[in-house]
């Protein structure tokens, strides 16, 4: 008796893949529109603060001016607002909130005719909490009335920050002294911080908790976790279990994806002979300059990170010269973050251009000219923005700082002019990729690998447009929404899809898997990354003044982000056995000795390892609302960021460099032993940085938050404490291995390769192609 096909069987056929894709895409886009609507409609106001007699204490204009000062001096690269930013300094919202509470207590003690007894003291503390929580904002005139104690606190906070930036002996002093000295600018800055503290503490209209769900944790100011935070943490775990079960069941229906299934129909494994006889096309040879610049930027990024860590431990003087005075931490960290995006982007652009001739039957006319033009724009962009990032915060550009210097946003440090140039680079990237693949893009088969590559590149371009929406006068909460629309959507959605595509392409071109199997993996991974990643943006908004709906979405979809990473881990376990399997199949001996890409393959395995641990495990433990409530803006976030960014995207970028260099350079210049040493040094160095510093320091800081309050765990007293300083010094162990054993040898090898490039030739079907009947197999 013939069994009727099930609905699941119907979905397994590629021609029917549109249904789940459209369903997930529709739900995700609808959720994003909902979050955007709530961001604008429920954003905290920026009022004029008046005292009980109606006198303006802090004006809206003062707050916006302070916001502009905050960005102009790149203070998000020193401390943070609402937990977003750097960790060298305090979270300014938490610090200001605590100072507000202490100043109000001081006011009431001074007003008391006698020394308060324990009962009176408790009464003062409760009164302060009540006044902090009470929302006396009037929408009709955009004014918020302050009590006499709050008015006193506003003046005290200005005094506090005058000392932070102008008194080098102050316990919370910004170093180096002299970075920000204008009393007027500091006063405006303190008023911006006051607004942030007010947002974090005053009750949202109609609710019993603040705009930020009572974040940061500070019991003395009345901020403790809400019931919703705990409830949605439980529901988030419930959603993870259901989602993981459903995906594993669906994945299991993708035929029997054994190693034999992956290998069936794959091209012959890439051997030393194939690599030796390969001749690059002009466009392929032109990609070398992308990798050359990328490896230099990688070195610069690492050195900037070394300087930033030295600032943490106060070790910045060398031979009587203080680097901290010349390069403040706001600048070194800006370089460390922004340059990482540059070198990774250079690798991705370069590898996508390199594989185009391997995928297509020809090269469009003018392709080489476009690639060289893109590189020229990229070069000017990098050089100009790196210089501008220094000149802007140092006050050398005046009113042009936002355009030519530093925009003041973490991960979007580059000046606005250079941001437009980056948009142009990505636009050229999309055009070049489309032109190169147009001939092999199957309209009747929209899920084929060439199509996926175009989709990913175009989406990366579109998302960058989000970074142009906000202006310096935009409410910080709204502007930060658009910043995360770029950063999160890149990193946790489309970058992940792009990673899966490129890894799949390299595996196919190395002859380890067949195209059809990789297409299915890419489709399922893309489905899951888009399904969890788009709405997973919500976990960045738990405490950024969004209402309960955003918290609910984030709790469920952020935990689901680990599901596709588990899927890729399963694939990595299967893939790591492919070279040996194919060698045995071809009656090869000596452990795949003829395989020409063992170093590249190692880095690809590193991608999947860190995808699971760095992005998956370390991301999951901080994404539940109740965990994130205490953890947000601590070293556990830094731990996740380093392990995921370097572990996943860094390893992939290095794999891309090595893959291309293997074909571009003469075989006798290739040093497989050095490649292997660089891999283990970089990845073991990263492991040691995580194990000896980032993870234990994060746990120590988390415990301190729960024990003494978030403000204290971000104070200089904590940063300079012996346990934290000891763990920061221990990072030198991993960092030294990473730099000396990994980055420097890799840099030397790439720079040396410049003198040993193969000559190019006009595009023909190379021997690499001629051994296949159909170019589309790639």
XYZ file of C-alpha atoms in Angstrom:
778
model
C 0.000 0.000 0.000
C 1.407 3.368 -1.032
C 1.935 5.841 1.776
C 0.580 9.334 1.205
C 3.277 12.015 1.299
C 3.260 14.012 4.513
C 3.371 17.786 4.802
C 6.941 17.474 6.046
C 7.864 15.491 2.944
C 6.304 18.276 0.895
C 8.535 20.829 2.629
C 11.662 18.761 2.017
C 11.555 19.410 -1.718
C 13.614 22.495 -2.746
C 10.806 23.797 -4.951
C 8.646 24.106 -1.805
C 11.268 25.836 0.367
C 9.582 29.189 -0.222
C 6.803 28.356 2.244
C 8.864 28.083 5.472
C 11.186 30.864 4.292
C 8.342 33.311 3.644
C 6.629 32.329 6.882
C 9.725 32.943 9.003
C 10.680 36.077 7.088
C 7.167 37.523 7.488
C 7.100 36.818 11.218
C 10.578 38.272 11.693
C 9.952 41.452 9.717
C 6.620 41.951 11.492
C 8.415 41.590 14.816
C 11.052 44.136 13.789
C 8.381 46.615 12.740
C 6.713 46.075 16.127
C 9.993 46.743 17.962
C 10.620 49.832 15.851
C 7.122 51.132 16.557
C 7.604 50.604 20.282
C 11.012 52.266 20.142
C 9.545 55.484 18.773
C 6.159 55.387 20.503
C 7.376 54.306 23.947
C 10.747 56.062 24.094
C 11.370 58.015 27.305
C 10.895 61.771 26.861
C 13.692 64.305 27.054
C 12.056 66.895 29.310
C 12.981 70.179 30.887
C 13.608 69.463 34.572
C 12.209 72.172 36.846
C 12.342 72.621 40.609
C 9.327 72.962 42.887
C 9.154 76.692 42.105
C 9.151 76.198 38.335
C 12.748 77.229 37.702
C 14.533 75.262 34.990
C 17.285 73.108 36.500
C 18.166 71.080 33.390
C 16.815 71.961 29.948
C 16.237 69.627 27.022
C 18.783 71.674 25.092
C 21.359 71.001 27.834
C 20.717 67.253 27.649
C 21.097 67.137 23.857
C 24.231 69.271 24.087
C 25.624 66.819 26.649
C 24.776 63.924 24.351
C 26.768 65.614 21.612
C 29.738 66.071 23.992
C 29.503 62.390 24.912
C 29.818 61.418 21.259
C 32.397 64.041 20.281
C 34.868 62.820 22.893
C 34.124 59.137 22.134
C 33.228 58.426 25.757
C 31.338 55.308 24.656
C 34.830 53.867 24.094
C 35.640 54.483 27.778
C 32.394 53.842 29.633
C 28.831 53.007 28.665
C 25.247 54.281 28.588
C 22.489 51.815 29.505
C 25.263 49.183 29.613
C 26.269 49.651 25.964
C 29.855 50.649 25.322
C 33.293 50.051 26.787
C 34.236 48.748 30.234
C 37.407 50.696 31.060
C 35.292 53.284 32.824
C 31.912 53.286 34.554
C 28.457 52.850 33.188
C 27.512 56.500 33.368
C 23.809 55.826 33.887
C 24.500 53.480 36.810
C 27.150 55.740 38.315
C 24.939 58.815 38.090
C 21.947 56.973 39.547
C 23.993 55.889 42.556
C 25.415 59.378 43.047
C 21.875 60.744 42.776
C 20.658 58.476 45.585
C 23.659 59.284 47.800
C 23.280 63.034 47.233
C 19.579 62.924 48.084
C 20.360 61.091 51.334
C 22.968 63.730 52.086
C 20.383 66.466 51.481
C 17.897 64.992 53.959
C 20.581 64.396 56.580
C 21.615 68.044 56.356
C 17.984 69.080 56.677
C 17.568 66.991 59.837
C 18.069 69.073 63.027
C 19.640 66.103 64.820
C 21.780 63.164 63.822
C 19.345 60.573 62.328
C 18.913 57.414 64.375
C 18.602 54.003 62.649
C 14.848 54.393 62.309
C 15.157 57.875 60.859
C 17.952 56.731 58.586
C 15.755 53.933 57.231
C 12.991 56.473 56.713
C 15.329 58.714 54.711
C 16.399 55.794 52.541
C 12.808 54.849 51.795
C 11.887 58.455 51.083
C 14.774 58.718 48.611
C 13.671 55.539 46.813
C 10.094 56.805 46.649
C 11.116 60.181 45.218
C 13.432 58.571 42.670
C 10.657 56.260 41.467
C 7.882 58.861 41.354
C 7.278 60.092 37.792
C 6.267 63.754 37.822
C 6.592 64.288 34.106
C 3.934 66.463 32.419
C 3.476 65.711 28.737
C 1.526 68.921 28.064
C 4.542 71.167 28.712
C 7.318 68.534 28.513
C 8.449 69.251 32.044
C 9.470 66.964 34.889
C 9.222 68.428 38.379
C 12.113 67.651 40.733
C 11.933 67.602 44.500
C 14.315 69.804 46.461
C 16.483 66.752 47.137
C 16.619 65.884 43.426
C 17.501 69.471 42.552
C 20.314 69.343 45.076
C 21.475 66.028 43.580
C 21.574 67.489 40.058
C 24.044 70.153 41.238
C 26.075 67.579 43.166
C 26.343 65.368 40.067
C 27.769 68.282 38.093
C 30.382 68.756 40.824
C 31.150 65.037 40.762
C 31.863 64.976 37.017
C 33.878 68.182 37.165
C 36.193 66.255 39.485
C 36.120 63.112 37.303
C 37.503 64.969 34.286
C 39.511 67.780 35.910
C 40.952 66.347 39.136
C 43.579 63.645 38.418
C 43.652 62.661 42.116
C 39.927 61.917 42.283
C 39.146 58.228 42.897
C 37.045 58.026 39.696
C 39.287 60.295 37.619
C 39.435 59.887 33.844
C 42.990 59.365 32.663
C 44.894 60.919 31.074
C 43.962 64.240 32.681
C 43.358 67.110 30.300
C 41.251 65.054 27.875
C 38.043 66.977 28.640
C 38.539 70.206 30.605
C 35.878 72.732 29.544
C 33.610 73.221 32.618
C 30.640 74.064 30.395
C 30.979 70.887 28.347
C 31.355 68.819 31.514
C 28.244 70.451 32.979
C 26.272 69.596 29.825
C 27.636 66.060 29.970
C 26.531 65.663 33.598
C 23.009 66.747 32.632
C 22.917 64.132 29.876
C 23.995 61.531 32.418
C 21.308 62.775 34.821
C 18.682 62.171 32.149
C 20.015 58.640 31.643
C 19.804 57.945 35.388
C 16.254 59.346 35.468
C 15.242 57.013 32.617
C 16.689 54.059 34.544
C 14.892 54.859 37.795
C 11.617 56.744 37.326
C 8.517 54.591 36.860
C 7.244 54.181 33.322
C 3.740 55.727 33.128
C 1.155 53.208 34.298
C 3.792 50.769 35.594
C 5.607 50.099 38.855
C 9.027 49.734 37.222
C 11.317 52.076 35.327
C 11.658 52.606 31.583
C 14.556 50.117 31.750
C 12.707 47.461 33.810
C 14.596 48.619 36.930
C 18.016 48.128 35.373
C 20.740 48.710 36.601
C 20.665 46.722 39.813
C 21.003 49.195 42.673
C 18.796 48.437 45.709
C 19.754 51.749 47.323
C 18.032 53.537 44.450
C 15.074 51.114 44.470
C 16.193 49.141 41.394
C 15.657 45.386 41.684
C 14.573 42.768 39.092
C 10.934 42.745 38.020
C 8.603 39.738 37.964
C 8.448 39.945 34.155
C 12.214 39.565 33.938
C 12.037 36.232 35.749
C 8.890 35.040 33.965
C 10.248 35.613 30.467
C 13.529 33.949 31.392
C 11.599 30.761 32.177
C 9.545 31.039 28.990
C 12.709 31.676 26.988
C 14.210 28.384 28.158
C 10.943 26.654 27.367
C 11.053 28.063 23.834
C 14.655 26.911 23.417
C 13.794 23.304 24.282
C 10.831 23.277 21.889
C 12.758 24.987 19.102
C 15.758 22.711 19.439
C 13.574 19.614 19.322
C 11.658 20.805 16.271
C 14.798 21.756 14.347
C 16.599 18.518 15.150
C 13.577 16.549 13.954
C 13.337 18.576 10.754
C 17.084 18.287 10.208
C 16.853 14.539 10.598
C 14.456 14.400 7.658
C 17.039 15.825 5.269
C 17.697 12.337 3.908
C 20.477 10.405 5.559
C 23.160 13.081 5.497
C 26.100 10.732 6.061
C 29.690 11.393 5.088
C 29.108 9.247 2.012
C 26.143 11.419 1.034
C 28.267 14.544 1.306
C 31.110 13.025 -0.685
C 28.931 11.569 -3.427
C 29.350 13.615 -6.584
C 32.005 15.900 -5.107
C 34.844 17.024 -7.360
C 38.221 15.414 -6.906
C 40.019 16.546 -3.780
C 42.371 19.499 -4.296
C 45.888 18.132 -4.500
C 49.328 19.689 -4.633
C 49.439 19.020 -8.362
C 46.207 20.930 -8.965
C 47.407 23.880 -6.947
C 50.802 23.895 -8.657
C 49.338 23.971 -12.188
C 46.633 26.515 -11.395
C 47.015 29.925 -13.058
C 45.000 32.853 -11.666
C 42.948 35.183 -13.805
C 43.672 38.934 -13.673
C 40.792 39.530 -11.268
C 41.914 36.694 -9.020
C 45.451 38.061 -8.886
C 43.999 41.498 -8.126
C 42.446 40.149 -4.932
C 45.862 39.689 -3.333
C 46.022 43.341 -2.352
C 42.862 42.899 -0.261
C 44.526 40.103 1.707
C 47.803 42.032 1.948
C 46.067 45.049 3.500
C 43.869 42.802 5.645
C 46.795 41.098 7.374
C 48.423 44.467 8.120
C 45.147 45.755 9.565
C 44.861 42.578 11.629
C 48.267 43.325 13.145
C 47.281 46.950 13.827
C 44.033 45.837 15.446
C 45.846 43.419 17.760
C 48.449 46.036 18.742
C 45.658 48.530 19.495
C 44.072 45.870 21.705
C 47.388 45.365 23.509
C 47.587 49.101 24.180
C 43.986 49.137 25.431
C 44.648 46.304 27.900
C 47.799 48.074 29.096
C 45.625 51.062 29.940
C 43.491 48.809 32.176
C 46.525 47.835 34.239
C 48.142 51.273 34.119
C 51.243 50.054 32.295
C 51.507 52.692 29.570
C 54.892 54.322 30.195
C 57.860 53.070 28.201
C 61.346 54.563 28.540
C 59.881 57.631 30.224
C 57.272 58.172 27.489
C 53.580 57.889 28.390
C 51.575 56.419 25.515
C 48.338 57.033 27.418
C 48.795 60.795 27.028
C 49.432 60.478 23.294
C 46.819 57.786 22.578
C 44.001 57.803 25.162
C 42.035 54.606 25.661
C 39.065 56.076 23.789
C 41.194 56.124 20.638
C 43.093 52.839 21.045
C 39.853 50.990 21.710
C 38.164 52.698 18.744
C 40.954 51.446 16.516
C 40.743 47.969 18.047
C 37.015 47.728 17.295
C 36.756 49.536 13.952
C 39.871 48.076 12.358
C 38.625 44.569 13.173
C 35.620 45.251 10.950
C 37.905 46.581 8.218
C 40.271 43.619 7.978
C 37.473 41.074 8.179
C 35.544 42.953 5.483
C 38.643 43.077 3.272
C 39.005 39.299 3.529
C 35.354 38.646 2.748
C 35.334 40.975 -0.216
C 38.593 39.477 -1.466
C 37.521 35.829 -1.182
C 34.163 36.476 -2.823
C 35.948 38.085 -5.785
C 38.492 35.262 -5.913
C 35.885 32.521 -6.247
C 33.813 34.291 -8.909
C 35.882 32.969 -11.858
C 35.779 29.494 -10.297
C 31.989 29.612 -10.310
C 31.259 31.345 -13.603
C 32.030 30.525 -17.226
C 33.548 33.913 -17.934
C 34.399 37.338 -16.560
C 32.293 40.372 -17.488
C 34.072 43.155 -19.301
C 35.393 45.825 -16.949
C 35.323 43.572 -13.873
C 38.998 44.161 -13.077
C 38.540 47.927 -13.312
C 35.643 47.818 -10.844
C 37.592 45.683 -8.382
C 40.531 48.104 -8.466
C 38.197 51.067 -8.011
C 36.579 49.404 -5.011
C 39.996 48.799 -3.478
C 40.997 52.432 -4.002
C 37.867 53.644 -2.199
C 38.439 51.114 0.584
C 42.057 52.229 1.003
C 41.102 55.905 1.314
C 38.269 54.961 3.674
C 40.541 53.003 6.025
C 43.422 55.472 6.034
C 41.154 58.505 6.429
C 38.956 57.047 9.152
C 41.870 55.701 11.210
C 43.450 59.167 11.197
C 40.077 60.830 11.810
C 39.293 58.554 14.755
C 42.413 60.021 16.376
C 41.942 63.655 15.397
C 38.243 63.906 16.271
C 38.293 63.158 20.031
C 41.593 65.047 20.370
C 39.797 68.236 19.284
C 41.683 68.716 16.024
C 38.674 68.775 13.684
C 36.251 71.101 15.463
C 32.740 70.931 14.058
C 33.899 68.589 11.299
C 34.598 65.807 13.802
C 31.315 63.997 13.147
C 32.014 63.923 9.409
C 35.771 63.385 9.298
C 36.556 62.149 12.797
C 34.614 60.032 15.252
C 30.822 59.648 15.390
C 31.009 58.459 18.982
C 29.155 55.170 18.585
C 30.726 51.824 19.434
C 31.153 49.753 16.229
C 30.193 52.807 14.159
C 33.209 54.908 15.083
C 34.116 56.113 11.585
C 33.134 59.645 10.530
C 29.937 60.063 8.543
C 31.814 60.828 5.297
C 33.718 57.563 5.618
C 30.490 55.792 6.427
C 29.180 56.900 3.038
C 32.393 55.600 1.475
C 31.806 52.253 3.207
C 28.328 52.233 1.701
C 29.915 52.793 -1.704
C 32.340 49.913 -1.095
C 29.505 47.539 -0.234
C 27.478 48.756 -3.223
C 30.399 48.040 -5.566
C 30.838 44.688 -3.835
C 27.223 43.738 -4.551
C 27.461 44.918 -8.177
C 30.709 43.033 -8.834
C 29.446 39.817 -7.262
C 26.182 40.023 -9.214
C 27.987 40.723 -12.497
C 30.337 37.823 -11.880
C 27.574 35.336 -11.074
C 24.780 36.539 -13.323
C 25.554 33.900 -15.926
C 25.250 30.992 -13.471
C 22.435 32.250 -11.243
C 19.548 29.876 -11.838
C 16.253 31.763 -11.805
C 14.355 28.505 -11.619
C 16.563 27.399 -8.710
C 16.669 30.346 -6.281
C 18.293 28.267 -3.525
C 21.513 27.474 -5.410
C 24.789 28.619 -3.863
C 25.554 31.449 -6.356
C 22.143 32.959 -5.597
C 22.763 32.731 -1.836
C 26.033 34.610 -2.163
C 24.299 37.485 -3.954
C 21.451 37.527 -1.405
C 23.865 37.774 1.527
C 25.990 40.547 0.038
C 22.943 42.634 -0.913
C 21.439 42.261 2.577
C 24.718 43.354 4.191
C 24.577 46.473 1.980
C 20.935 47.231 2.799
C 21.466 46.964 6.543
C 24.267 49.527 6.484
C 21.675 52.092 5.408
C 20.175 51.814 8.921
C 23.271 53.542 10.260
C 22.348 56.785 8.496
C 18.926 57.305 10.097
C 19.873 58.885 13.427
C 21.331 62.373 13.880
C 23.176 63.949 16.859
C 19.855 65.357 18.094
C 18.026 62.008 18.000
C 16.901 60.607 21.336
C 19.759 58.314 22.465
C 17.364 55.389 22.898
C 16.037 55.755 19.334
C 19.496 56.300 17.831
C 20.825 53.210 19.566
C 18.005 51.182 18.010
C 19.324 52.052 14.537
C 22.917 51.356 15.567
C 21.931 47.841 16.653
C 20.003 47.417 13.405
C 23.400 47.551 11.717
C 25.611 45.801 14.257
C 23.329 42.985 15.407
C 21.803 42.242 12.011
C 25.259 41.987 10.507
C 26.880 39.919 13.226
C 24.055 37.601 14.297
C 22.059 37.268 11.104
C 23.530 37.973 7.679
C 27.216 37.627 8.633
C 26.363 34.167 9.962
C 24.616 33.315 6.699
C 27.579 34.646 4.719
C 29.925 32.572 6.897
C 27.950 29.409 6.188
C 27.965 30.133 2.447
C 31.705 30.823 2.235
C 32.617 27.812 4.358
C 30.367 25.699 2.142
C 31.937 27.090 -1.021
C 35.462 26.397 0.166
C 34.513 22.865 1.198
C 33.005 22.250 -2.255
C 35.985 23.728 -4.089
C 38.415 21.705 -1.987
C 36.581 18.612 -3.224
C 35.388 17.555 0.243
C 31.608 17.776 -0.226
C 29.105 18.027 -3.045
C 27.154 21.119 -3.898
C 23.679 19.702 -3.269
C 24.446 18.719 0.324
C 25.942 22.135 1.101
C 22.951 23.878 -0.457
C 20.647 22.102 1.990
C 22.818 23.013 4.957
C 23.027 26.658 3.835
C 19.259 26.828 3.393
C 18.502 25.371 6.809
C 21.153 27.514 8.509
C 19.867 30.652 6.773
C 16.319 29.801 7.787
C 17.345 29.457 11.417
C 19.687 32.452 11.523
C 17.056 34.714 9.983
C 14.333 33.256 12.179
C 16.243 33.677 15.422
C 18.701 36.423 14.480
C 16.317 39.115 13.236
C 14.125 39.066 16.333
C 17.110 38.117 18.474
C 18.062 41.792 18.237
C 15.672 42.252 21.159
C 18.206 41.048 23.718
C 20.198 44.217 23.018
C 17.145 46.213 24.108
C 16.252 44.534 27.391
C 17.395 47.552 29.402
C 17.468 50.235 26.717
C 14.112 51.775 27.625
C 11.883 49.416 25.634
C 8.501 48.152 26.939
C 7.694 44.609 28.003
C 6.917 43.340 24.483
C 10.546 43.737 23.413
C 11.720 41.929 26.534
C 9.374 39.058 25.724
C 10.543 38.735 22.109
C 14.180 38.894 23.129
C 13.859 36.227 25.801
C 12.475 33.671 23.326
C 14.330 34.440 20.108
C 17.703 35.174 21.698
C 17.814 31.730 23.267
C 16.834 30.237 19.903
C 19.979 31.735 18.370
C 21.967 28.820 19.746
C 19.961 26.330 17.637
C 21.603 27.018 14.239
C 24.980 27.045 15.947
C 24.331 23.534 17.246
C 23.366 22.542 13.700
C 26.657 23.863 12.344
C 28.533 22.024 15.093
C 26.960 18.756 13.941
C 28.081 19.557 10.422
C 31.599 20.377 11.598
C 31.878 17.000 13.297
C 30.956 15.355 10.020
C 33.163 17.618 7.897
C 36.321 17.098 9.933
C 36.421 13.456 8.806
C 35.962 14.192 5.116
C 39.632 14.448 4.006
C 40.472 11.053 5.513
C 37.283 9.498 4.135
C 38.011 10.692 0.612
C 41.659 9.670 0.858
C 40.644 6.167 1.845
C 38.082 6.110 -0.924
C 40.758 6.962 -3.467
C 43.102 4.367 -1.977
C 45.390 7.063 -0.696
C 47.659 6.388 2.251
C 49.570 8.531 4.658
C 46.617 10.402 6.098
C 45.561 12.432 3.084
C 49.112 13.476 2.257
C 48.040 14.723 -1.178
C 45.391 17.068 0.201
C 46.677 20.594 -0.478
C 44.526 22.506 2.006
C 45.018 21.021 5.507
C 45.809 24.457 6.971
C 42.715 26.041 5.469
C 40.636 23.110 6.669
C 41.954 23.580 10.223
C 40.802 27.208 10.260
C 37.378 26.189 8.988
C 37.069 23.716 11.845
C 38.075 26.568 14.167
C 35.159 28.586 12.797
C 32.705 25.887 13.796
C 34.324 25.291 17.194
C 34.007 28.952 18.153
C 30.577 29.203 16.550
C 29.419 26.719 19.154
C 31.385 27.884 22.209
C 31.978 31.587 21.514
C 28.713 32.534 19.868
C 26.524 29.690 21.164
C 27.458 28.707 24.707
C 28.912 32.046 25.826
C 26.014 33.855 24.155
C 23.332 31.656 25.698
C 24.544 32.093 29.277
C 24.146 35.862 29.051
C 21.003 36.179 26.918
C 18.313 35.098 29.381
C 16.744 38.269 30.818
C 17.388 37.416 34.488
C 21.035 36.566 33.768
C 21.476 39.574 31.495
C 19.931 41.851 34.137
C 22.975 41.345 36.365
C 25.505 40.547 33.646
C 24.820 43.280 31.064
C 27.905 45.418 30.516
C 30.304 43.120 32.377
C 33.279 41.073 31.251
C 31.027 38.137 30.381
C 29.876 40.270 27.451
C 33.506 40.923 26.518
C 34.169 37.185 26.791
C 31.324 36.408 24.383
C 32.379 39.189 22.005
C 36.029 38.165 21.738
C 35.318 34.442 21.419
C 32.624 34.970 18.794
C 34.167 37.762 16.712
C 37.722 36.471 16.560
C 36.817 32.808 16.883
C 34.230 32.777 14.107
C 34.814 35.704 11.782
C 38.543 35.955 12.469
C 39.187 32.280 11.746
C 37.024 32.447 8.623
C 38.892 35.500 7.367
C 42.281 33.856 7.867
C 40.983 30.727 6.117
C 39.958 32.949 3.209
C 43.439 34.489 3.038
C 45.152 31.113 3.061
C 42.735 29.573 0.562
C 43.398 32.315 -1.974
C 47.150 32.428 -1.308
C 47.398 28.702 -1.884
C 46.335 29.297 -5.491
C 47.982 32.696 -6.002
C 51.498 31.913 -4.793
C 54.148 29.544 -6.057
C 54.070 26.195 -4.278
C 57.692 26.288 -3.105
C 56.948 29.377 -1.022
C 54.118 27.715 0.902
C 54.961 26.746 4.476
C 52.359 24.277 5.798
C 54.167 23.929 9.100
C 54.012 27.664 9.711
C 50.306 27.683 8.854
C 49.687 24.946 11.394
C 51.693 26.783 14.064
C 49.766 30.010 13.395
C 46.435 28.191 13.718
C 47.214 26.598 17.064
C 48.843 29.756 18.405
C 45.913 31.977 17.491
C 43.267 29.602 18.764
C 45.086 28.426 21.887
C 45.979 32.040 22.604
C 42.293 32.907 22.373
C 41.444 29.967 24.644
C 43.946 31.162 27.255
C 42.590 34.723 27.083
C 39.121 33.336 27.753
C 40.121 30.849 30.468
C 42.636 33.007 32.346
C 40.957 36.397 32.108
C 37.731 37.109 30.267
C 35.516 34.343 31.655
C 36.727 34.289 35.295
C 36.874 38.096 35.385
C 33.299 38.133 34.086
C 32.142 35.725 36.784
C 33.918 37.787 39.456
C 32.299 40.951 38.163
C 28.883 39.260 37.972
C 29.142 38.184 41.613
C 30.136 41.739 42.560
C 27.082 43.133 40.750
C 24.749 40.827 42.669
C 26.532 41.477 45.955
C 27.234 45.217 45.867
C 25.388 46.689 42.918
C 26.160 47.291 39.274
C 27.620 50.741 39.846
C 30.340 49.297 42.121
C 31.251 46.482 39.715
C 31.997 49.154 37.100
C 33.833 51.548 39.433
C 37.564 52.251 39.399
C 37.768 50.743 42.877
C 36.723 47.426 41.349
C 38.756 47.795 38.131
C 41.893 48.552 40.140
C 41.267 45.793 42.687
C 43.837 42.995 43.028
C 41.672 40.125 41.684
C 40.604 42.024 38.570
C 44.076 43.397 37.897
C 45.640 39.948 38.361
C 43.305 38.370 35.804
C 43.930 41.241 33.385
C 47.689 40.678 33.683
C 47.131 36.968 33.030
C 45.666 37.855 29.654
C 49.255 38.516 28.604
C 49.813 34.739 28.541
C 47.176 34.131 25.866
C 47.861 37.439 24.163
C 51.564 36.699 23.765
C 50.877 33.294 22.224
C 48.240 34.853 19.975
C 50.521 37.651 18.752
C 53.990 36.076 18.688
C 53.064 32.571 17.588
C 50.059 33.402 15.421
C 49.708 36.931 14.080
C 53.362 37.787 13.414
C 54.253 34.563 11.517
C 51.044 34.820 9.533
C 51.793 38.446 8.682
C 55.336 37.568 7.631
C 54.095 34.772 5.383
C 51.522 36.965 3.616
C 53.952 39.852 3.120
C 56.571 37.451 1.776
C 54.026 36.034 -0.668
C 53.873 39.391 -2.455
C 57.215 38.552 -4.113
C 56.111 35.060 -5.135
C 52.789 35.534 -6.901
C 52.048 33.476 -9.978
C 51.611 35.407 -13.224
C 48.026 35.838 -14.291
C 46.481 34.855 -17.595
C 43.372 35.873 -19.543
C 40.322 34.015 -18.368
C 40.132 30.493 -19.711
C 38.714 27.343 -18.273
C 41.733 26.368 -16.208
C 42.727 22.803 -15.716
C 40.909 23.173 -12.417
C 37.699 23.622 -14.423
C 38.395 21.309 -17.301
C 38.337 18.289 -15.056
C 34.608 18.916 -14.514
C 31.936 18.642 -17.168
C 29.903 21.448 -15.658
C 31.288 24.578 -14.054
C 28.072 24.872 -12.046
C 29.200 22.028 -9.823
C 31.104 24.615 -7.844
